[in-house]
Structures are given as structure tokens and as C-alpha cells.
């Protein structure tokens, strides 16, 4: 399989002495949906900045589809689409003009640029707004416009830096569907987000970056398998008189309120067994949910481990 | 990137620049036209009638090339400095920086955009001048060449100002404290022959003096300077400033961290 992006020993120290990247190495395979996670200031945006050449690296190398960004600057940029964290289009320009102009920078003839603008503005639900000044768009629409702009030249690799920040849940889910669709169409996607549910839902592989270092780089499945326990919130339609006592040592229960209990189940314990036990105790369950997002639980534990080091 | 792709990118930048200053025409095209019209009315018509001749021409005829040149210089400069600094400030410059557009294409597009505004205002001012005086062009080729080179020089200078500027104050310092005095002391309103020898020598250090006088030579056929020397100076400025701008872009000064 071709490597979409290959980063080797990447370091970046800013002019003020801040060491944003301390030598990260990372590979993302073609066709992947990859999550790059980390707390604020961890180095995610700097990494994206270096890939997109907006940030000058101190040392290390970056290859896009096997080509070095220094020696094949034009080919690598043609393969790359970037959706930055901050709104960075001219807010006085019309929506359609922003996409057409971006396509022009990539050498697309005017007619093709118009067709691409229509295609992606329609897909992202912005076609009706095409003649509006972009400053009149809502926050969510501005984010979608940046995605349409980044796709105008149909790059093989799309990097999204917190694309759903500040976007309501309905819109976020429609963006997930859209991103899944283009990923299934063959576009490799690298996503940074603070919504860990989003990363868990969309991404197959993951890297966690903290204080300029990669502290985890694995598949989502492997990472989630490392959870040593999961906590569920179970709701009952009737009052639960007493805290149920299980026959299993690796399951603990506490009461949240009269109709709700919290059950922590160790990894390896079958959830069906827990439900059978609840049935035996005569406790009816109407709904269940994870107490915290599973990825969030792992993410916090990795950051804590890194902090202890 | 193929040549036609580069041309499309260049054309895109130029169209964007022209669209920008056309969209805000009340700020970019009308005020300079009104200012220069006032110069024509007050200095050329009212005061000029009492002055009589200057350098062998009616005062109105004498100042007309200088006033056209002044509008071209100011508008070429201010278009590039304000447009490029705004792009830096709003980070919209990232749109073109992430794309496969070579630095010389970015620079050429921005500079041609600045020249377009300078020449558009110059054309408006020239049309207004026709209300006050007949315009005859003695040397059309020299007139066109010098106006193109001058607008290129000041567009490039505006670009350098924008690269180094960190605030909106920084983009008004050079036009106010450097450009305006150089223009006023560049022989727009008077012939250098009127000055004492010392100030004639000092005027010779002002590049705008050569540009104004060469343009005047193109229109009226009379100049205080050697036209070939003036073109040499203009050529040196274009090459020197262009090279500096490319160096700044290559090093990412002010645009890449």
C-alpha cells in the first residue's frame, strides 16, 4: 500500500524558543481516515503547518505520496488539500468566488473551476448561498465553505484541522457523512479534533501527540482494546430499591438515582453475562450508554501517563 | 506545475486583485480622482493663470504630467501595500501559499494588480485633465513605458512595505513620511531650474524626480533630466526591488512562521 504521508524526525522550534515539535515520525497510508489527537498546544497545527509549508520546520523530512515536499514542491501541493482551524478566506468575497479562486491557484481552467465549485457547494449545502458575501454565513457554513475550497482541486490527501469546532451536532453529523463519503471515494483524510467521539466514529488509525511528541500511534481497534474497563449508565423504567450485588468480582455497581445505576465492567467480561445477572435480580433495563467516550478515557490516560514521565 | 497552470494562477491573482479594488471603488478610484481634480482647479486653473509659464509651457500643461504620475505612484503603492497586508492580517494569504504557485507568479499577480489600479486612476485623472487642457503626447512609446515601469516600481515598493508591516499604522508611515515628500519635491509643481544649485543636486537624488520628468518629456517633449539616464534608474529599481521581493517571499518573511 502507498504511503500518503511520511514524516521523519520532524522538529520545529519557533523564533521565541518554543519547541513545538521535538522529533515526531508518522506514517499515514493511502485511503486511511487518520486521527491526529492531542491537547491544545500539543503540536497538531504545527505539524499540519509544516506539511502544508506554512510553517518552516527546523529539521526532519516530510513526504507526500513518496515525494519530498522540498524537491517536489508543486506535485506534493497538488496532492494536498488543507482545511485550517481558523477561518482564512476573504469575508468580503462571494462564496462561489472563494472556491473558484482557489481552483484557479491550482491551475484549473475557469470552466472547470466553476463546475467544481458547483459540485462541492451543492454537496456541502451551500449552493443556495453561492452569491452571498462569505461574512454573512453562519459559523458552520464557513467551516463547510473551507472544506469545499480545499476540495476544489480534488486532492488525494485532505487534512482537516478541527473542522467541526463550534458546529452544532446535526451539522457535525452531516459533515461526518460527507467526509466518510469522500474517504470511501479514495481520498486519504487526516483529522484533528477535540471531539473524541468524532475520531472514534470516523477514524481507523490514530496518533496522539503531546508536548511535541507522538505518545501513541496505533489502530483505533487496538487502542480501544486496551481499555481495562468500561463504565455504563443503565436506566430502569421502575425504581431500583437496592444496589444489586453481582456474583462477579470484576463488576462494580453504584446507584446514580432511584431509576439509574452505574456499572463498571472489566475488560474480558461479557456484557451479556451482566445483563443475565440483572435479569436474575429482577432489574429491568430500558436503556444503556457509555458513561464517557471510550476513546476519551484512553486519551486522558495516555496524557496522564505522559505527564507523569 | 505546467506553464498554462502557472498562467491560470497568475490570471486568478490578477482578477482577484482587480475585483478587490473595483468592489470598493468609492475608496479606491473616486477619492484620488477628486483630489487631482482639485489640484487642476486650484493650482492649474486659478493659481496657474497668475503664474503664467513654467519650463516653456502654460502652468496647467506643465503640472498635468506630474499630477497624472503622482496618482499612478500613490495608487500603485497603496493598492499593493493595503491588499497584501490585509491578506497577511486576515491570513487569506495562506490560500495561495498552500497552492502550487511559484513565488514569482504570486509576486507578478499582486504587482500587476497594483499596476492595474495605478493605471486605472491615471486614466481617470487623464480624462479629467482633458476638461482643463488639451493633451498632446509627443513621445507615446516613452510615455507608456515610463508609466508602466513607474507603476511597477511603486507596486514592488508597496509589496516590501506590506511584508515588513506588523500593523495598519506601518502601512501608512512610508506613504505619509517618505512617498508624499518625495513626490512633492520631485518636480510635479515646478521646474528644477528654479531651484538654487544645491537643491538641484539634492533633487537629483530623488528617483521620483526622474520619473516625473521623463513622463513630462513623453507628453510635452521637455524635461529637466536625461531620459536615458532616467530609464536606467527605473530599470535598476525594477530589477533591485523585484529581486528583493522574491528573496523575501522565498524566505517567508512575515508570511511563514
Coordinates of C-alpha atoms in Angstrom, one line a residue:
Chain A
X1 CA 0.0 0.0 0.0
X2 CA 1.3 3.5 -0.8
X3 CA 2.1 5.8 2.0
X4 CA 0.1 9.0 1.7
X5 CA 2.3 10.9 4.2
X6 CA 5.6 10.1 5.8
X7 CA 7.1 12.3 8.4
X8 CA 10.5 11.6 9.8
X9 CA 12.1 13.1 12.9
X10 CA 10.2 16.4 12.5
X11 CA 11.3 19.2 14.7
X12 CA 10.1 22.8 15.0
X13 CA 11.4 25.5 17.3
X14 CA 9.7 28.9 16.9
X15 CA 11.6 32.2 17.0
X16 CA 10.6 32.7 20.6
X17 CA 12.4 29.5 21.6
X18 CA 9.2 27.4 22.0
X19 CA 9.8 23.8 20.9
X20 CA 6.6 22.8 19.3
X21 CA 7.7 19.6 17.7
X22 CA 10.5 17.5 19.3
X23 CA 11.1 14.9 16.6
X24 CA 8.0 13.3 15.5
X25 CA 7.8 10.4 13.0
X26 CA 4.5 9.3 11.5
X27 CA 3.1 7.4 8.5
X28 CA -0.4 7.6 7.1
X29 CA -1.4 5.0 4.5
X30 CA -3.2 5.9 1.3
X31 CA -7.0 5.7 1.8
X32 CA -6.8 5.9 5.6
X33 CA -9.0 8.0 7.8
X34 CA -6.5 9.1 10.4
X35 CA -6.9 10.9 13.6
X36 CA -4.2 13.2 15.0
X37 CA -5.3 14.0 18.5
X38 CA -3.7 16.0 21.3
X39 CA -4.5 18.7 23.8
X40 CA -4.2 22.4 22.9
X41 CA -0.6 23.4 22.1
X42 CA 0.5 19.8 21.6
X43 CA 1.8 20.4 18.1
X44 CA -1.1 19.3 15.9
X45 CA -1.5 22.5 14.0
X46 CA 2.3 23.0 13.7
X47 CA 2.5 19.5 12.1
X48 CA -0.2 20.4 9.7
X49 CA 1.5 23.8 9.1
X50 CA 4.8 22.1 8.2
X51 CA 3.1 19.6 5.8
X52 CA 1.3 22.5 4.1
X53 CA 4.5 24.6 4.0
X54 CA 3.0 27.4 6.0
X55 CA 5.4 26.6 8.9
X56 CA 9.1 26.3 8.3
X57 CA 10.4 23.2 10.0
X58 CA 13.7 23.2 12.0
X59 CA 14.7 19.7 10.9
X60 CA 13.3 16.4 9.6
X61 CA 11.6 15.5 6.4
X62 CA 8.0 15.3 5.0
X63 CA 7.0 13.2 2.0
X64 CA 3.6 13.3 0.4
X65 CA 2.8 10.1 -1.7
X66 CA 6.5 9.3 -1.6
X67 CA 7.6 12.7 -2.8
X68 CA 9.7 15.1 -0.7
X69 CA 7.9 18.4 -0.1
X70 CA 11.2 20.2 -0.7
X71 CA 12.2 18.7 -4.0
X72 CA 8.7 18.1 -5.4
X73 CA 7.0 21.2 -4.1
X74 CA 4.4 21.5 -6.8
X75 CA 3.5 17.8 -7.1
X76 CA 3.1 17.5 -3.4
X77 CA 1.0 20.6 -3.1
X78 CA -1.3 19.4 -5.9
X79 CA -1.9 16.2 -3.9
X80 CA -2.8 18.2 -0.7
X81 CA -5.9 20.0 0.5
X82 CA -5.9 21.8 3.8
X83 CA -8.8 22.9 5.9
X84 CA -7.3 25.1 8.6
X85 CA -8.5 25.7 12.1
X86 CA -9.1 29.4 11.7
X87 CA -11.3 31.0 9.1
X88 CA -8.9 32.2 6.5
X89 CA -10.9 33.3 3.5
X90 CA -11.7 36.9 2.5
X91 CA -15.0 37.6 4.2
X92 CA -15.9 40.2 1.7
X93 CA -15.7 37.8 -1.3
X94 CA -18.7 35.9 -2.6
X95 CA -19.0 32.2 -1.6
X96 CA -18.6 30.9 -5.1
X97 CA -15.7 33.2 -6.0
X98 CA -13.7 31.9 -3.0
X99 CA -13.9 28.3 -4.3
X100 CA -13.3 29.4 -8.0
X101 CA -10.3 31.5 -7.0
X102 CA -8.8 28.6 -5.0
X103 CA -9.3 26.3 -8.0
X104 CA -7.5 28.9 -10.1
X105 CA -4.5 28.8 -7.9
X106 CA -4.2 25.1 -8.7
X107 CA -4.3 25.8 -12.4
X108 CA -7.9 24.7 -13.1
X109 CA -9.4 26.5 -16.1
X110 CA -12.3 28.8 -15.3
X111 CA -15.0 26.5 -16.7
X112 CA -13.7 23.5 -14.7
X113 CA -13.3 25.7 -11.6
X114 CA -17.0 26.7 -11.9
X115 CA -18.1 23.1 -12.2
X116 CA -16.0 22.1 -9.2
X117 CA -17.4 25.0 -7.2
X118 CA -20.9 24.0 -8.0
X119 CA -20.2 20.3 -7.3
X120 CA -18.8 20.9 -3.8
X121 CA -21.0 23.8 -2.8
X122 CA -24.0 21.6 -3.6
X123 CA -22.6 18.6 -1.7
X124 CA -22.0 20.8 1.3
X125 CA -25.3 22.5 1.1
X126 CA -24.0 25.9 0.2
X127 CA -25.2 26.3 -3.4
X128 CA -28.1 28.5 -2.4
X129 CA -25.6 30.8 -0.7
X130 CA -23.2 31.0 -3.6
X131 CA -23.8 34.6 -4.3
X132 CA -23.7 35.8 -0.7
X133 CA -20.8 37.5 0.8
X134 CA -19.0 34.9 2.9
X135 CA -19.1 37.0 6.1
X136 CA -22.9 36.6 6.1
X137 CA -22.6 32.8 6.5
X138 CA -23.1 31.1 9.9
X139 CA -20.1 29.6 11.7
X140 CA -21.0 26.1 10.4
X141 CA -21.4 27.3 6.9
X142 CA -18.0 29.0 7.0
X143 CA -16.4 25.7 8.0
X144 CA -18.2 23.8 5.2
X145 CA -17.0 26.5 2.8
X146 CA -13.4 25.9 3.8
X147 CA -14.0 22.2 3.1
X148 CA -15.4 23.0 -0.4
X149 CA -12.5 25.3 -1.1
X150 CA -9.9 22.6 -0.1
X151 CA -11.6 20.0 -2.3
X152 CA -11.8 22.3 -5.4
X153 CA -8.7 20.7 -6.9
X154 CA -9.8 17.2 -5.7
X155 CA -6.6 16.4 -3.7
X156 CA -5.6 12.8 -2.9
X157 CA -4.9 13.8 0.7
X158 CA -7.2 16.1 2.8
X159 CA -6.1 17.4 6.1
X160 CA -8.7 18.9 8.4
X161 CA -7.7 20.8 11.5
X162 CA -10.7 20.8 13.8
X163 CA -13.3 21.1 11.0
X164 CA -16.3 20.7 13.3
X165 CA -15.2 23.1 16.1
X166 CA -18.3 25.2 17.1
X167 CA -20.6 23.3 14.8
X168 CA -23.9 22.0 16.1
X169 CA -24.4 18.3 16.4
X170 CA -26.8 17.9 13.4
X171 CA -24.4 19.7 11.1
X172 CA -21.5 17.8 12.6
X173 CA -23.1 14.5 11.7
X174 CA -23.9 15.6 8.2
X175 CA -20.2 16.6 7.8
X176 CA -19.2 13.2 9.1
X177 CA -21.3 11.6 6.4
X178 CA -19.7 13.8 3.8
X179 CA -16.2 13.0 5.0
X180 CA -16.9 9.3 5.1
X181 CA -18.2 9.5 1.5
X182 CA -15.1 11.2 0.1
X183 CA -12.9 8.8 2.1
X184 CA -14.7 5.9 0.6
X185 CA -14.1 7.6 -2.8
X186 CA -10.4 7.2 -2.2
X187 CA -9.3 10.4 -0.5
X188 CA -7.0 9.9 2.4
X189 CA -8.1 12.0 5.4
X190 CA -6.1 13.3 8.4
X191 CA -8.3 14.8 11.0
X192 CA -7.6 16.7 14.2
X193 CA -10.5 17.2 16.5
X194 CA -11.3 17.8 20.2
X195 CA -14.5 15.7 19.8
X196 CA -13.2 12.3 20.5
X197 CA -16.5 10.7 19.7
X198 CA -15.9 12.1 16.2
X199 CA -12.4 10.5 15.9
X200 CA -13.8 7.1 17.3
X201 CA -16.7 7.2 14.8
X202 CA -14.7 8.1 11.7
X203 CA -11.0 7.1 12.0
X204 CA -9.3 3.8 11.5
X205 CA -5.9 4.8 12.8
X206 CA -4.8 7.2 15.4
X207 CA -1.8 9.1 16.7
X208 CA -1.8 11.1 20.0
X209 CA 0.6 13.9 20.2
X210 CA 1.5 15.7 23.4
X211 CA 4.1 18.3 24.1
X212 CA 5.6 17.9 20.7
X213 CA 6.0 14.1 20.8
X214 CA 3.9 11.2 19.5
X215 CA 2.9 9.2 22.6
X216 CA 0.6 6.8 20.8
X217 CA 0.3 5.6 17.2
X218 CA -1.9 2.6 16.5
X219 CA -5.1 1.5 15.0
X220 CA -8.4 2.6 16.7
X221 CA -9.4 -1.0 17.3
X222 CA -6.1 -1.9 19.0
X223 CA -6.3 1.2 21.1
X224 CA -9.9 0.6 22.2
X225 CA -9.0 -3.0 23.1
X226 CA -6.5 -1.7 25.6
X227 CA -9.3 -0.4 27.8
X228 CA -9.2 -2.3 31.1
X229 CA -12.8 -1.5 31.9
X230 CA -15.8 0.3 30.7
X231 CA -18.5 2.1 32.6
X232 CA -22.1 2.1 31.5
X233 CA -25.1 4.0 32.7
X234 CA -28.2 1.8 32.9
X235 CA -31.7 3.3 33.1
X236 CA -34.6 1.3 34.5
X237 CA -38.3 2.2 33.9
X238 CA -39.1 1.4 37.5
X239 CA -37.4 2.3 40.8
X240 CA -34.4 0.2 41.8
X241 CA -34.9 -0.5 45.6
X242 CA -31.3 -1.6 46.4
X243 CA -27.9 -1.7 44.8
X244 CA -27.7 -5.0 43.0
X245 CA -25.0 -7.4 44.2
X246 CA -23.3 -9.3 41.4
X247 CA -21.6 -12.7 41.6
X248 CA -18.7 -11.3 39.6
X249 CA -15.7 -9.7 41.3
X250 CA -14.8 -7.7 38.2
X251 CA -18.1 -5.8 38.0
X252 CA -18.9 -3.0 40.3
X253 CA -22.2 -1.1 40.7
X254 CA -23.3 2.1 42.2
X255 CA -26.6 3.9 42.2
X256 CA -26.9 7.2 40.3
X257 CA -30.6 7.8 41.3
X258 CA -33.7 5.8 42.1
X259 CA -34.0 4.6 38.4
X260 CA -30.4 4.6 37.3
X261 CA -27.3 2.6 38.1
X262 CA -23.7 2.9 37.0
X263 CA -21.9 -0.4 36.2
X264 CA -18.2 -0.8 35.7
X265 CA -17.2 -3.9 33.8
X266 CA -13.6 -5.1 33.4
X267 CA -12.2 -5.9 30.0
X268 CA -12.9 -9.5 29.1
X269 CA -16.2 -9.7 30.9
X270 CA -19.1 -10.4 28.6
X271 CA -21.8 -7.7 28.8
X272 CA -24.4 -10.4 28.2
X273 CA -23.5 -12.0 31.5
X274 CA -24.0 -8.7 33.3
X275 CA -27.5 -8.4 31.7
X276 CA -28.3 -12.0 32.6
X277 CA -27.3 -11.2 36.2
X278 CA -29.5 -8.1 36.2
X279 CA -32.4 -10.2 34.9
X280 CA -31.8 -12.8 37.6
X281 CA -32.0 -10.0 40.2
X282 CA -35.3 -8.8 38.6
X283 CA -33.9 -5.5 37.4
X284 CA -35.4 -4.3 34.2
X285 CA -33.2 -2.1 32.0
X286 CA -34.7 0.2 29.4
X287 CA -31.6 1.9 28.0
X288 CA -27.8 2.0 28.4
X289 CA -25.0 4.3 27.4
X290 CA -21.2 4.6 28.0
X291 CA -20.5 6.9 30.9
X292 CA -17.6 8.5 29.0
X293 CA -16.5 8.1 25.4
X294 CA -14.2 5.1 25.3
X295 CA -11.5 7.0 23.3
X296 CA -11.7 9.9 25.7
X297 CA -11.0 7.5 28.6
X298 CA -7.9 6.2 26.8
X299 CA -6.8 9.7 25.6
X300 CA -6.9 11.0 29.1
X301 CA -5.0 8.0 30.5
X302 CA -2.2 8.4 27.8
X303 CA -1.9 12.1 28.6
X304 CA -1.7 11.4 32.3
X305 CA 1.0 8.8 31.7
X306 CA 2.9 11.2 29.5
X307 CA 2.6 13.9 32.2
X308 CA 3.9 11.5 34.8
X309 CA 7.0 10.9 32.7
Chain B
X1 CA 3.4 22.9 -12.5
X2 CA 2.8 23.4 -16.2
X3 CA 3.2 26.7 -17.8
X4 CA -0.6 27.0 -18.6
X5 CA -1.3 26.2 -14.9
X6 CA 1.0 29.0 -13.8
X7 CA -0.7 31.4 -16.2
X8 CA -4.1 30.4 -14.8
X9 CA -2.8 31.0 -11.3
X10 CA -1.4 34.4 -12.3
X11 CA -4.6 35.4 -14.0
X12 CA -6.6 34.3 -10.9
X13 CA -4.5 36.5 -8.7
X14 CA -4.8 39.5 -11.0
X15 CA -8.6 39.0 -11.3
X16 CA -8.9 38.8 -7.5
X17 CA -6.8 42.0 -7.1
X18 CA -8.8 43.9 -9.7
X19 CA -12.1 42.6 -8.2
X20 CA -10.9 43.8 -4.8
X21 CA -10.3 47.4 -5.7
X22 CA -13.3 47.6 -8.1
X23 CA -15.6 46.4 -5.3
X24 CA -14.5 49.3 -3.1
X25 CA -14.3 51.8 -6.0
X26 CA -15.6 54.6 -3.7
X27 CA -12.5 54.2 -1.6
X28 CA -10.0 53.4 -4.3
X29 CA -10.9 55.1 -7.6
X30 CA -13.1 58.1 -6.7
X31 CA -11.0 59.9 -3.9
X32 CA -7.8 60.2 -6.0
X33 CA -9.8 61.5 -8.9
X34 CA -11.4 64.2 -6.8
X35 CA -8.1 65.1 -5.2
X36 CA -6.3 65.5 -8.5
X37 CA -9.3 67.4 -9.9
X38 CA -8.9 69.9 -7.1
X39 CA -5.2 70.3 -8.0
X40 CA -6.2 71.0 -11.5
X41 CA -8.8 73.6 -10.5
X42 CA -6.8 75.3 -7.7
X43 CA -3.2 75.1 -8.8
X44 CA -3.6 74.6 -12.5
X45 CA -6.5 76.9 -13.3
X46 CA -6.8 79.5 -10.5
X47 CA -3.2 79.9 -9.3
X48 CA -1.7 78.8 -12.6
X49 CA -3.2 81.7 -14.5
X50 CA -1.2 84.1 -12.4
X51 CA 2.0 82.0 -12.6
X52 CA 2.0 82.1 -16.4
X53 CA 4.6 79.8 -18.0
X54 CA 6.7 77.1 -16.4
X55 CA 9.5 75.5 -18.4
X56 CA 8.1 77.0 -21.6
X57 CA 4.6 75.7 -21.1
X58 CA 1.3 77.0 -19.6
X59 CA 1.4 76.1 -15.9
X60 CA -1.7 73.8 -16.3
X61 CA 0.1 71.9 -19.1
X62 CA 3.3 71.8 -17.1
X63 CA 1.7 70.2 -14.0
X64 CA -0.6 67.8 -15.8
X65 CA 2.0 65.0 -16.4
X66 CA 3.2 65.3 -12.8
X67 CA -0.3 65.1 -11.4
X68 CA -1.0 62.0 -13.5
X69 CA 2.2 60.4 -12.4
X70 CA 1.5 61.3 -8.8
X71 CA -1.8 59.5 -8.9
X72 CA -0.2 56.4 -10.6
X73 CA 2.6 56.3 -7.9
X74 CA 0.3 56.7 -4.9
X75 CA -2.3 54.2 -6.1
X76 CA 0.0 51.5 -7.3
X77 CA 1.8 51.7 -4.0
X78 CA -1.3 51.9 -1.8
X79 CA -3.1 49.1 -3.6
X80 CA -0.3 46.5 -3.1
X81 CA 0.5 47.6 0.4
X82 CA -3.1 47.5 1.6
X83 CA -4.1 44.4 -0.3
X84 CA -1.1 42.3 0.7
X85 CA -1.0 43.4 4.3
X86 CA -4.8 42.7 4.6
X87 CA -4.1 39.2 3.2
X88 CA -1.4 38.7 5.8
X89 CA -3.5 40.2 8.6
X90 CA -6.6 38.1 7.8
X91 CA -4.4 35.0 6.9
X92 CA -6.1 34.8 3.5
X93 CA -2.6 34.8 2.0
X94 CA -2.5 31.1 3.2
X95 CA -4.9 30.3 0.3
X96 CA -2.2 30.9 -2.3
X97 CA 0.7 29.8 -0.1
X98 CA -0.6 26.2 0.2
X99 CA -1.3 26.0 -3.5
X100 CA 1.5 25.1 -6.0
X101 CA 2.0 28.7 -7.1
X102 CA 5.6 29.7 -7.6
X103 CA 6.8 32.9 -5.8
X104 CA 7.4 34.8 -9.0
X105 CA 3.8 34.1 -10.1
X106 CA 2.4 35.3 -6.7
X107 CA 4.5 38.4 -6.9
X108 CA 3.7 39.1 -10.6
X109 CA 0.0 38.7 -9.9
X110 CA 0.0 41.1 -7.0
X111 CA 2.2 43.6 -8.8
X112 CA 0.0 43.6 -11.9
X113 CA -3.0 44.1 -9.7
X114 CA -1.3 47.2 -8.2
X115 CA -0.3 48.5 -11.6
X116 CA -3.9 48.0 -12.8
X117 CA -5.2 50.3 -10.1
X118 CA -2.5 52.8 -10.6
X119 CA -3.1 52.9 -14.3
X120 CA -6.9 52.9 -13.8
X121 CA -6.7 56.0 -11.6
X122 CA -4.1 57.5 -14.0
X123 CA -6.6 57.0 -16.9
X124 CA -9.4 58.7 -14.9
X125 CA -7.1 61.6 -14.0
X126 CA -6.1 62.0 -17.6
X127 CA -9.7 62.1 -18.7
X128 CA -10.4 64.8 -16.1
X129 CA -7.3 66.7 -17.3
X130 CA -8.9 66.9 -20.7
X131 CA -11.5 69.2 -19.3
X132 CA -8.8 71.7 -18.3
X133 CA -6.3 71.5 -21.1
X134 CA -5.6 69.9 -24.5
X135 CA -3.5 66.8 -24.2
X136 CA -1.0 66.0 -26.9
X137 CA 1.6 63.2 -26.5
X138 CA 4.9 64.0 -28.1
X139 CA 6.5 60.6 -27.5
X140 CA 3.8 57.9 -27.0
X141 CA 6.3 55.0 -26.5
X142 CA 8.3 56.8 -23.9
X143 CA 5.1 57.9 -22.1
X144 CA 3.6 54.4 -22.0
X145 CA 7.0 52.8 -21.0
X146 CA 7.7 55.2 -18.2
X147 CA 4.2 55.0 -16.7
X148 CA 4.3 51.2 -16.8
X149 CA 7.8 51.0 -15.2
X150 CA 6.9 53.6 -12.6
X151 CA 3.8 51.8 -11.5
X152 CA 5.7 48.6 -11.4
X153 CA 8.4 50.2 -9.2
X154 CA 5.9 51.5 -6.7
X155 CA 3.9 48.3 -6.6
X156 CA 7.0 46.4 -5.8
X157 CA 7.9 49.0 -3.1
X158 CA 4.4 48.7 -1.7
X159 CA 4.9 44.9 -1.5
X160 CA 8.1 45.3 0.5
X161 CA 6.3 47.7 2.9
X162 CA 3.5 45.1 3.3
X163 CA 5.9 42.3 4.0
X164 CA 7.6 44.2 6.9
X165 CA 4.4 45.8 8.3
X166 CA 3.0 44.4 11.5
X167 CA 0.1 46.8 11.9
X168 CA -2.1 49.1 9.9
X169 CA 0.0 52.0 11.2
X170 CA 3.0 50.5 9.5
X171 CA 1.4 50.7 6.1
X172 CA 0.7 54.4 6.3
X173 CA 4.1 55.5 7.7
X174 CA 6.1 55.2 4.4
X175 CA 3.4 56.8 2.2
X176 CA 3.0 59.7 4.6
X177 CA 6.6 60.4 5.6
X178 CA 8.6 59.2 2.6
X179 CA 6.5 58.9 -0.5
X180 CA 4.5 62.2 -0.3
X181 CA 7.5 64.4 0.4
X182 CA 9.4 62.7 -2.5
X183 CA 6.5 63.2 -4.9
X184 CA 6.0 66.9 -3.9
X185 CA 9.8 67.5 -4.2
X186 CA 10.0 65.5 -7.4
X187 CA 9.2 68.4 -9.7
X188 CA 5.5 67.9 -10.0
X189 CA 4.7 71.6 -9.5
X190 CA 7.9 73.3 -10.5
X191 CA 10.9 73.1 -12.8
X192 CA 14.1 72.2 -11.0
X193 CA 15.7 75.0 -12.9
X194 CA 14.0 77.4 -10.5
X195 CA 15.9 75.9 -7.5
X196 CA 19.4 77.0 -6.3
X197 CA 22.2 74.7 -7.4
X198 CA 22.4 72.9 -4.1
X199 CA 18.8 71.9 -4.2
X200 CA 19.1 70.9 -7.8
X201 CA 21.7 68.4 -6.8
X202 CA 19.6 67.2 -3.9
X203 CA 16.6 66.8 -6.3
X204 CA 18.9 64.6 -8.4
X205 CA 18.9 62.1 -5.5
X206 CA 15.1 61.7 -5.7
X207 CA 14.1 58.9 -8.0
X208 CA 10.6 60.3 -8.4
X209 CA 12.1 63.4 -10.0
X210 CA 13.4 61.3 -12.9
X211 CA 10.1 59.5 -13.3
X212 CA 8.0 62.7 -13.4
X213 CA 10.4 64.5 -15.7
X214 CA 10.6 61.5 -18.1
X215 CA 6.8 61.3 -18.2
X216 CA 6.7 65.0 -18.8
X217 CA 9.2 64.5 -21.6
X218 CA 6.9 61.9 -23.2
X219 CA 3.9 64.1 -23.1
X220 CA 5.3 67.6 -23.6
X221 CA 8.7 66.8 -25.2
X222 CA 10.6 68.8 -22.5
X223 CA 12.4 67.5 -19.4
X224 CA 14.8 68.6 -16.7
X225 CA 16.6 65.2 -16.9
X226 CA 18.4 63.0 -19.4
X227 CA 15.7 60.5 -20.4
X228 CA 18.2 57.6 -21.0
X229 CA 19.6 58.1 -17.5
X230 CA 16.1 58.1 -16.1
X231 CA 15.3 54.8 -17.8
X232 CA 18.5 53.3 -16.5
X233 CA 17.5 54.3 -13.0
X234 CA 14.0 52.9 -13.5
X235 CA 15.4 49.7 -14.8
X236 CA 17.8 49.4 -11.8
X237 CA 14.9 50.0 -9.4
X238 CA 12.6 47.4 -11.1
X239 CA 15.3 44.7 -11.0
X240 CA 16.5 45.5 -7.5
X241 CA 13.0 45.7 -6.0
X242 CA 11.8 42.6 -7.8
X243 CA 14.8 40.6 -6.6
X244 CA 14.3 41.8 -3.1
X245 CA 10.6 40.8 -3.2
X246 CA 11.4 37.3 -4.5
X247 CA 14.0 36.9 -1.8
X248 CA 11.5 37.9 0.9
X249 CA 8.9 35.5 -0.5
X250 CA 11.4 32.7 -0.7
X251 CA 12.4 33.3 3.0
X252 CA 8.8 33.5 4.0
X253 CA 9.4 36.8 5.7
X254 CA 6.2 37.8 7.5
X255 CA 4.1 35.1 5.9
X256 CA 5.5 31.8 7.0
X257 CA 6.4 31.1 10.7

